[in-house]
Amino acid sequence: MAKRKSKFICQSCGYESPKWMGKCPGCNQWNTLVEELEATKSARGNWATGSKTSQKPEKITSIQSQEEPRIKTSMQELNRVLGGGIVPGSLVLIGGDPGIGKSTLLLQVSSQLARHDLDVLYISGEESARQTKLRADRLAIKTDRLYVLSETNLVDIANQIDQLKPGFVVIDSIQTIFKEEVTSAPGSVSQVRECTSELMRIAKQNHIPIFIVGHVTKEGSIAGPRLLEHMVDAVLYFEGERHHTFRILRGVKNRFGSTNEMGIFEMKEEGLTEVLNPSEIFLEERSQGVAGSTIVASMEGTRPVLVEIQSLISPTSFGNPRRMATGIDHNRVPLLMAVLEKRVGLMLQNQDAYVKVAGGVKLDEPAIDLAVAISIASSFRDKAPHAEDVLIGEVGLTGEIRRVSRIDQRVQEAAKLGFKRAIIPSRNIDGWKAPSSIEVVGVQSVQEAIKIALGD
């Protein structure tokens, strides 16, 4: 009998090597190469001979195009993140920290689809059928069209899908599923790659949407090879603090919609409930009339969200002052502080700076620059800005306030929540009409914005 060959595969990036190395050349991670036996010819399949049913190339002008009908769930936030609903035949990957609520979310979605006369198969590789039933009882799920299967063998899973022919499938989780022909352990690079490839074939051929759950590493990325995210149609991250009730579902890849959308949920005893107006949630606990607190209207996909930015500036006790940021890019804080010091004259070089976005949301667009800069200046001068002001604008290195997109939607959201004044870039003034209940003030520089916002 011929000796089986082995190779070493990085469990982080999928790099292959004929010998073991302490440091992976592909991702520079240490001790990630694991020995795995190479797949046999039967396991790989006779790929060289081709298939009798292989597709032939077609002219693109002869292909009939049609709008793909989407499956709507009862969760409008999930529909928004997916781009309008679930696309039949799509493969969607959901990742998140342990205990964040991934299984709860998918079990609720499965129940909703089952109540809409759709057979749903929920496959759990981590829990038994009785454990899944206990979770369903807590969520008050009672429907005869929701089927539960506790299985980790991919061949048995494929047979059950072929027999039941469901309209929706959930795999919880991909790291527990294994294929017998692959000799490595479940959760390894080879197993995850082969199992995902097989699930994609099942989804496309049978026109069944499949949602798979992926574990995340301590760095926050989905465990397994990066190839996993390239293979699926959409990648969703379920974020939030385990000790807080709010959860954020964010799309980082979507072949059928925008990747800028964000869905917000609240975890309760009966499961996850939608937060249809997140601005009120983020602002309900803010303290008015406090130095260092400003409000910004940020665009999350197609929806404006008003959030509070807090800053604390205090004299440093060290040679190098600290710069800490939560919820925004930490590189933006020293950049904006340098602009304030150079263009406005604030002596911040001997001050510690702590900037936070309240509510646990993460903001990454440049339109929040002005609110962060005013927040830092307010805390440094210990002077509170007006409580009914909302600040929108990008700050340049020369101190100018630059134009931002969708200014009309941002101002309308601020007016709807009762804000009386919006400080925006002067170049965004023309071309639209502001609501009569809010005053719009255009500014050209940070210095001008500080004078207006802090009343100097």
Coordinates of C-alpha atoms in Angstrom, one line a residue:
M1 CA 0.0 0.0 0.0
A2 CA 1.4 3.4 -1.0
K3 CA 2.3 5.7 1.8
R4 CA 0.0 8.6 2.3
K5 CA 1.7 12.0 1.9
S6 CA 1.1 14.8 4.4
K7 CA 1.5 18.5 4.3
F8 CA 1.4 21.4 6.8
I9 CA -1.5 23.9 6.5
C10 CA -1.8 27.2 8.3
Q11 CA -5.0 27.3 10.2
S12 CA -5.1 31.0 10.0
C13 CA -4.6 31.8 6.3
G14 CA -4.5 28.4 4.6
Y15 CA -0.8 28.5 3.5
E16 CA 0.5 25.1 2.6
S17 CA 4.1 23.9 3.2
P18 CA 5.8 20.5 2.8
K19 CA 7.5 20.9 6.2
W20 CA 6.7 22.4 9.5
M21 CA 7.7 26.0 10.3
G22 CA 7.2 27.9 13.5
K23 CA 6.1 31.1 11.7
C24 CA 3.7 31.1 8.7
P25 CA 5.2 33.0 5.7
G26 CA 1.7 33.8 4.6
C27 CA 0.2 35.6 7.6
N28 CA 3.3 35.8 9.9
Q29 CA 1.4 34.0 12.7
W30 CA 3.3 31.7 15.0
N31 CA 2.5 28.0 15.6
T32 CA -0.4 27.9 13.2
L33 CA 0.9 25.1 10.8
V34 CA -0.8 21.8 11.4
E35 CA 0.0 18.5 9.7
E36 CA -2.8 17.1 7.5
L37 CA -2.9 14.1 5.2
E38 CA -3.3 14.9 1.5
A39 CA -6.6 14.0 0.0
T40 CA -6.7 10.9 -2.2
K41 CA -7.7 10.8 -5.8
S42 CA -11.2 9.5 -4.9
A43 CA -11.7 12.2 -2.4
R44 CA -10.8 14.9 -4.8
G45 CA -12.8 13.4 -7.6
N46 CA -11.7 12.8 -11.2
W47 CA -11.6 16.5 -12.0
A48 CA -9.5 16.0 -15.1
T49 CA -12.1 14.1 -17.1
G50 CA -14.8 16.7 -16.7
S51 CA -18.5 16.2 -16.4
K52 CA -21.1 15.1 -19.0
T53 CA -23.5 17.7 -17.7
S54 CA -21.0 20.6 -17.8
Q55 CA -22.3 24.0 -18.8
K56 CA -21.4 25.5 -22.2
P57 CA -20.4 29.2 -22.5
E58 CA -23.2 31.5 -23.6
K59 CA -23.2 35.0 -25.1
I60 CA -24.0 37.5 -22.5
T61 CA -26.6 39.1 -24.8
S62 CA -28.5 35.8 -25.1
I63 CA -28.8 35.3 -21.3
Q64 CA -32.3 36.2 -19.9
S65 CA -32.0 38.6 -17.0
Q66 CA -34.7 38.8 -14.3
E67 CA -35.0 40.2 -10.9
E68 CA -34.4 37.6 -8.2
P69 CA -37.4 37.3 -5.9
R70 CA -36.4 37.7 -2.2
I71 CA -37.7 35.9 0.8
K72 CA -38.9 38.5 3.3
T73 CA -38.5 37.8 7.1
S74 CA -40.5 39.5 9.8
M75 CA -37.3 41.3 10.9
Q76 CA -37.0 44.5 8.9
E77 CA -33.5 45.1 10.3
L78 CA -32.3 41.8 8.9
N79 CA -34.0 42.5 5.5
R80 CA -32.2 45.8 5.4
V81 CA -28.7 44.3 6.1
L82 CA -29.3 41.6 3.5
G83 CA -30.3 44.2 0.9
G84 CA -34.1 43.6 0.9
G85 CA -34.5 40.0 2.0
I86 CA -33.0 36.5 1.6
V87 CA -32.0 35.6 -1.9
P88 CA -32.9 32.0 -2.9
G89 CA -29.8 29.9 -3.5
S90 CA -27.5 32.2 -1.5
L91 CA -24.9 31.1 1.0
V92 CA -24.6 33.5 4.0
L93 CA -22.0 33.4 6.7
I94 CA -22.8 34.9 10.2
G95 CA -19.9 35.4 12.6
G96 CA -19.8 36.7 16.1
D97 CA -18.4 36.2 19.6
P98 CA -19.6 33.3 21.7
G99 CA -22.9 34.0 23.5
I100 CA -23.6 37.1 21.4
G101 CA -26.9 35.6 20.1
K102 CA -26.2 34.1 16.7
S103 CA -28.1 30.9 17.3
T104 CA -31.0 32.9 18.9
L105 CA -31.2 35.2 15.8
L106 CA -31.2 32.3 13.3
L107 CA -33.7 30.2 15.3
Q108 CA -36.1 33.2 15.4
V109 CA -35.6 33.8 11.6
S110 CA -36.3 30.0 11.1
S111 CA -39.5 30.2 13.1
Q112 CA -40.7 33.3 11.1
L113 CA -40.0 31.6 7.8
A114 CA -41.7 28.4 9.0
R115 CA -44.9 30.4 9.9
H116 CA -44.9 31.7 6.3
D117 CA -45.5 28.2 4.9
L118 CA -41.8 27.4 4.3
D119 CA -40.1 24.2 5.4
V120 CA -37.0 25.1 7.4
L121 CA -34.2 22.7 8.5
Y122 CA -32.1 23.8 11.5
I123 CA -28.9 21.7 11.7
S124 CA -27.0 22.0 15.0
G125 CA -23.6 20.4 15.3
E126 CA -23.1 21.9 18.8
E127 CA -26.4 21.1 20.5
S128 CA -28.6 18.1 20.7
A129 CA -32.2 18.3 19.4
R130 CA -33.5 18.5 23.0
Q131 CA -31.2 21.4 23.8
T132 CA -32.4 23.2 20.7
K133 CA -36.0 22.5 21.8
L134 CA -35.3 24.2 25.1
R135 CA -34.0 27.3 23.3
A136 CA -37.1 27.2 21.1
D137 CA -39.4 26.9 24.2
R138 CA -37.7 30.0 25.7
L139 CA -38.4 31.9 22.5
A140 CA -42.0 30.6 22.4
I141 CA -41.5 28.9 19.0
K142 CA -44.3 26.5 18.0
T143 CA -44.5 25.5 14.4
D144 CA -44.7 22.1 12.6
R145 CA -42.7 23.3 9.6
L146 CA -39.4 23.8 11.6
Y147 CA -37.3 20.6 11.5
V148 CA -34.3 20.2 13.9
L149 CA -31.3 17.9 13.1
S150 CA -28.3 17.3 15.3
E151 CA -25.7 16.1 12.9
T152 CA -22.1 16.8 11.9
N153 CA -21.5 14.4 9.0
L154 CA -21.8 16.4 5.8
V155 CA -22.9 13.3 3.8
D156 CA -25.8 12.7 6.2
I157 CA -26.7 16.4 6.1
A158 CA -26.8 16.4 2.3
N159 CA -29.0 13.3 2.3
Q160 CA -31.5 14.9 4.7
I161 CA -31.6 18.1 2.7
D162 CA -32.2 16.0 -0.5
Q163 CA -35.1 14.1 1.2
L164 CA -36.8 17.0 3.0
K165 CA -36.2 19.6 0.2
P166 CA -36.6 22.5 2.7
G167 CA -36.9 26.2 1.7
F168 CA -34.3 27.4 4.2
V169 CA -31.4 25.7 5.9
V170 CA -29.3 26.8 8.9
I171 CA -25.9 25.2 9.7
D172 CA -24.7 25.9 13.3
S173 CA -21.7 25.9 13.0
I174 CA -19.4 25.3 10.0
Q175 CA -16.5 24.5 12.4
T176 CA -18.3 21.3 13.7
I177 CA -19.2 19.9 10.2
F178 CA -16.8 17.3 8.7
K179 CA -16.4 15.3 5.5
E180 CA -15.2 11.8 5.9
E181 CA -12.9 11.9 2.8
V182 CA -10.9 14.7 4.4
T183 CA -8.6 13.2 7.0
S184 CA -8.1 16.4 9.1
A185 CA -10.1 17.2 12.2
P186 CA -13.4 19.3 12.1
G187 CA -12.7 23.0 12.1
S188 CA -9.4 22.7 10.2
V189 CA -8.7 24.6 7.0
S190 CA -9.3 21.6 4.8
Q191 CA -12.5 20.6 6.4
V192 CA -14.0 24.1 6.4
R193 CA -13.0 24.6 2.8
E194 CA -14.4 21.3 1.6
C195 CA -17.6 21.5 3.6
T196 CA -18.3 25.1 2.5
S197 CA -17.7 24.2 -1.1
E198 CA -20.2 21.3 -0.8
L199 CA -22.8 23.5 0.9
M200 CA -22.4 26.1 -1.8
R201 CA -23.1 23.4 -4.5
I202 CA -26.2 22.3 -2.6
A203 CA -27.5 25.9 -2.3
K204 CA -27.0 26.7 -6.0
Q205 CA -28.3 23.5 -7.4
N206 CA -31.4 23.3 -5.3
H207 CA -32.0 27.0 -5.1
I208 CA -32.0 26.8 -1.3
P209 CA -30.7 29.7 0.9
I210 CA -28.3 28.4 3.5
F211 CA -27.1 30.3 6.5
I212 CA -23.9 29.1 8.2
V213 CA -22.5 30.2 11.6
G214 CA -18.8 30.8 11.9
H215 CA -16.8 31.1 15.0
V216 CA -14.5 34.1 15.5
T217 CA -10.9 34.4 16.7
K218 CA -9.8 36.5 19.6
E219 CA -8.9 39.2 17.1
G220 CA -12.5 39.3 16.0
S221 CA -12.2 37.8 12.6
I222 CA -14.0 34.6 11.5
A223 CA -11.9 31.5 12.3
G224 CA -10.6 29.4 9.5
P225 CA -9.1 30.4 6.1
R226 CA -9.8 33.8 4.6
L227 CA -11.0 31.8 1.6
L228 CA -14.2 31.1 3.6
E229 CA -15.3 34.7 3.3
H230 CA -14.5 34.8 -0.4
M231 CA -16.6 31.7 -1.1
V232 CA -19.9 32.8 0.4
D233 CA -22.3 35.3 -1.0
A234 CA -22.6 37.5 2.1
V235 CA -20.7 37.9 5.4
L236 CA -22.5 39.3 8.4
Y237 CA -21.0 40.2 11.7
F238 CA -23.1 40.1 14.9
E239 CA -21.5 42.6 17.3
G240 CA -22.1 43.9 20.7
E241 CA -21.0 43.7 24.3
R242 CA -22.1 40.5 26.0
H243 CA -23.0 42.5 29.2
H244 CA -25.1 45.0 27.3
T245 CA -28.5 44.3 25.7
F246 CA -27.9 45.9 22.3
R247 CA -26.6 43.9 19.3
I248 CA -25.5 45.3 15.9
L249 CA -25.7 43.2 12.7
R250 CA -23.3 44.6 10.2
G251 CA -22.7 43.4 6.6
V252 CA -19.0 43.3 5.5
K253 CA -19.7 41.5 2.2
N254 CA -22.9 41.3 0.2
R255 CA -23.2 40.3 -3.5
F256 CA -26.8 41.2 -3.5
G257 CA -26.8 44.6 -1.7
S258 CA -24.9 47.3 0.1
T259 CA -22.2 46.5 2.7
N260 CA -22.9 49.8 4.6
E261 CA -26.2 48.8 6.2
M262 CA -26.5 48.1 9.9
G263 CA -29.3 46.4 11.9
I264 CA -29.8 47.0 15.6
F265 CA -31.4 44.5 18.0
E266 CA -32.1 44.4 21.7
M267 CA -31.7 41.1 23.6
K268 CA -34.6 40.4 25.9
E269 CA -35.8 37.3 27.8
E270 CA -38.1 36.4 24.9
G271 CA -35.3 36.8 22.3
L272 CA -34.0 39.5 20.0
T273 CA -36.3 42.4 19.2
E274 CA -35.8 45.1 16.6
V275 CA -34.8 48.6 17.4
L276 CA -36.5 50.6 14.6
N277 CA -35.4 54.0 15.8
P278 CA -31.8 53.6 17.0
S279 CA -31.2 57.3 17.4
E280 CA -33.6 57.5 20.4
I281 CA -31.9 54.6 22.0
F282 CA -28.4 56.1 21.6
L283 CA -29.5 59.5 23.0
E284 CA -31.8 58.5 25.8
E285 CA -29.1 58.4 28.5
R286 CA -27.1 61.4 27.4
S287 CA -26.4 64.2 29.9
Q288 CA -27.2 67.7 28.6
G289 CA -25.1 70.7 29.5
V290 CA -21.9 68.7 30.1
A291 CA -18.6 69.7 28.6
G292 CA -17.2 67.2 26.1
S293 CA -20.5 65.9 24.8
T294 CA -21.6 66.5 21.2
I295 CA -24.2 64.9 18.8
V296 CA -23.4 63.8 15.3
A297 CA -25.6 62.5 12.5
S298 CA -23.8 59.6 10.9
M299 CA -25.0 57.6 7.9
E300 CA -25.2 53.8 8.4
G301 CA -26.0 52.6 4.9
T302 CA -29.2 54.4 3.8
R303 CA -30.3 55.3 7.3
P304 CA -29.1 58.4 9.4
V305 CA -28.3 57.6 13.0
L306 CA -27.7 60.2 15.7
V307 CA -25.2 59.3 18.3
E308 CA -23.4 61.0 21.1
I309 CA -19.6 61.5 21.1
Q310 CA -17.9 62.1 24.5
S311 CA -14.4 63.4 25.2
L312 CA -12.4 63.8 28.3
I313 CA -9.3 66.0 28.2
S314 CA -7.1 66.1 31.4
P315 CA -3.5 67.1 32.1
T316 CA -1.1 64.2 31.7
S317 CA 1.1 62.7 34.4
F318 CA 3.5 61.1 31.9
G319 CA 6.0 62.3 29.4
N320 CA 3.9 61.0 26.5
P321 CA 0.2 61.9 26.8
R322 CA -2.3 59.1 26.2
R323 CA -4.7 59.1 23.2
M324 CA -7.5 56.5 23.5
A325 CA -10.6 56.1 21.3
T326 CA -13.5 53.8 21.5
G327 CA -16.0 53.4 18.6
I328 CA -13.9 55.4 16.1
D329 CA -10.5 55.0 14.4
H330 CA -7.9 55.7 17.1
N331 CA -5.7 57.4 14.5
R332 CA -8.4 60.1 14.0
V333 CA -8.0 61.5 17.5
P334 CA -4.3 62.6 17.4
L335 CA -4.9 63.9 13.8
L336 CA -7.8 66.1 14.9
M337 CA -5.9 67.2 18.0
A338 CA -3.0 68.3 15.9
V339 CA -5.4 70.4 13.7
L340 CA -6.9 72.0 16.9
E341 CA -3.4 72.8 18.2
K342 CA -2.0 74.2 14.9
R343 CA -5.1 76.0 13.5
V344 CA -7.0 77.0 16.6
G345 CA -4.2 77.4 19.1
L346 CA -5.3 74.9 21.8
M347 CA -2.4 73.6 23.8
L348 CA -3.2 69.9 23.8
Q349 CA 0.4 68.5 23.7
N350 CA 0.4 68.0 27.5
Q351 CA -3.1 66.6 27.7
D352 CA -4.4 63.1 27.9
A353 CA -7.4 62.5 25.5
Y354 CA -10.1 59.9 25.8
V355 CA -12.8 59.8 23.1
K356 CA -15.8 57.5 23.1
V357 CA -18.9 56.9 21.0
A358 CA -21.7 56.2 23.4
G359 CA -23.9 53.2 22.9
G360 CA -21.3 50.7 21.6
V361 CA -21.7 51.7 18.0
K362 CA -18.7 52.0 15.7
L363 CA -18.4 55.0 13.3
D364 CA -16.0 55.1 10.4
E365 CA -17.1 57.9 8.1
P366 CA -15.3 61.3 7.9
A367 CA -18.5 63.3 8.6
I368 CA -18.0 62.7 12.3
D369 CA -14.7 64.8 12.4
L370 CA -16.4 68.1 13.3
A371 CA -18.3 66.6 16.2
V372 CA -15.1 64.9 17.6
A373 CA -13.1 68.2 17.2
I374 CA -15.8 70.2 19.0
S375 CA -16.1 67.6 21.7
I376 CA -12.4 67.8 22.4
A377 CA -12.4 71.6 22.4
S378 CA -15.4 71.6 24.7
S379 CA -13.7 69.3 27.3
F380 CA -10.4 71.2 27.1
R381 CA -12.1 74.6 27.8
D382 CA -14.6 72.9 30.2
K383 CA -17.4 74.7 28.4
A384 CA -20.6 72.7 27.3
P385 CA -21.9 73.1 23.8
H386 CA -25.6 73.8 23.2
A387 CA -27.6 70.7 24.0
E388 CA -29.8 71.1 20.9
D389 CA -27.0 71.3 18.4
V390 CA -26.0 68.6 15.9
L391 CA -22.6 68.7 14.2
I392 CA -21.8 67.3 10.8
G393 CA -18.7 67.8 8.7
E394 CA -15.2 66.5 7.7
V395 CA -12.2 68.3 9.0
G396 CA -9.2 68.8 6.7
L397 CA -5.6 69.2 7.8
T398 CA -5.7 72.9 7.0
G399 CA -8.7 73.3 9.4
E400 CA -11.3 73.6 6.7
I401 CA -14.7 72.0 7.0
R402 CA -15.4 69.8 3.9
R403 CA -18.6 68.7 2.2
V404 CA -20.3 65.5 3.2
S405 CA -22.9 63.3 1.5
R406 CA -26.7 63.0 2.1
I407 CA -26.8 66.2 4.2
D408 CA -30.6 66.5 3.8
Q409 CA -31.3 63.1 5.4
R410 CA -29.0 63.8 8.3
V411 CA -30.6 67.2 9.1
Q412 CA -34.2 65.8 8.7
E413 CA -33.4 63.0 11.2
A414 CA -32.0 65.7 13.6
A415 CA -35.1 67.8 13.2
K416 CA -37.4 64.8 13.8
L417 CA -35.7 64.2 17.2
G418 CA -36.1 67.8 18.3
F419 CA -32.7 69.4 17.6
K420 CA -32.9 73.1 16.9
R421 CA -29.7 73.8 15.1
A422 CA -27.4 72.0 12.7
I423 CA -23.8 73.1 12.1
I424 CA -22.8 71.8 8.7
P425 CA -20.2 72.6 6.0
S426 CA -21.0 75.9 4.1
R427 CA -20.7 74.0 0.8
N428 CA -23.6 71.8 1.8
I429 CA -26.0 74.7 2.3
D430 CA -27.4 75.0 -1.3
G431 CA -29.4 72.5 -3.4
W432 CA -31.9 71.3 -0.8
K433 CA -34.5 72.6 1.7
A434 CA -34.1 72.2 5.4
P435 CA -37.1 71.6 7.7
S436 CA -38.6 74.8 9.2
S437 CA -38.1 73.5 12.8
I438 CA -34.3 73.5 12.6
E439 CA -31.8 76.2 11.9
V440 CA -28.9 75.4 9.6
V441 CA -25.6 77.1 10.0
G442 CA -22.8 76.8 7.5
V443 CA -19.2 77.0 8.6
Q444 CA -15.9 77.0 6.7
S445 CA -13.3 76.3 9.3
V446 CA -12.9 74.6 12.7
Q447 CA -12.2 77.9 14.4
E448 CA -15.5 79.3 13.1
A449 CA -17.4 76.2 14.2
I450 CA -15.9 76.4 17.7
K451 CA -17.0 80.0 18.1
I452 CA -20.6 79.1 17.1
A453 CA -20.9 75.8 19.0
L454 CA -19.3 77.0 22.3
G455 CA -20.5 80.6 22.1
D456 CA -17.0 82.2 22.1

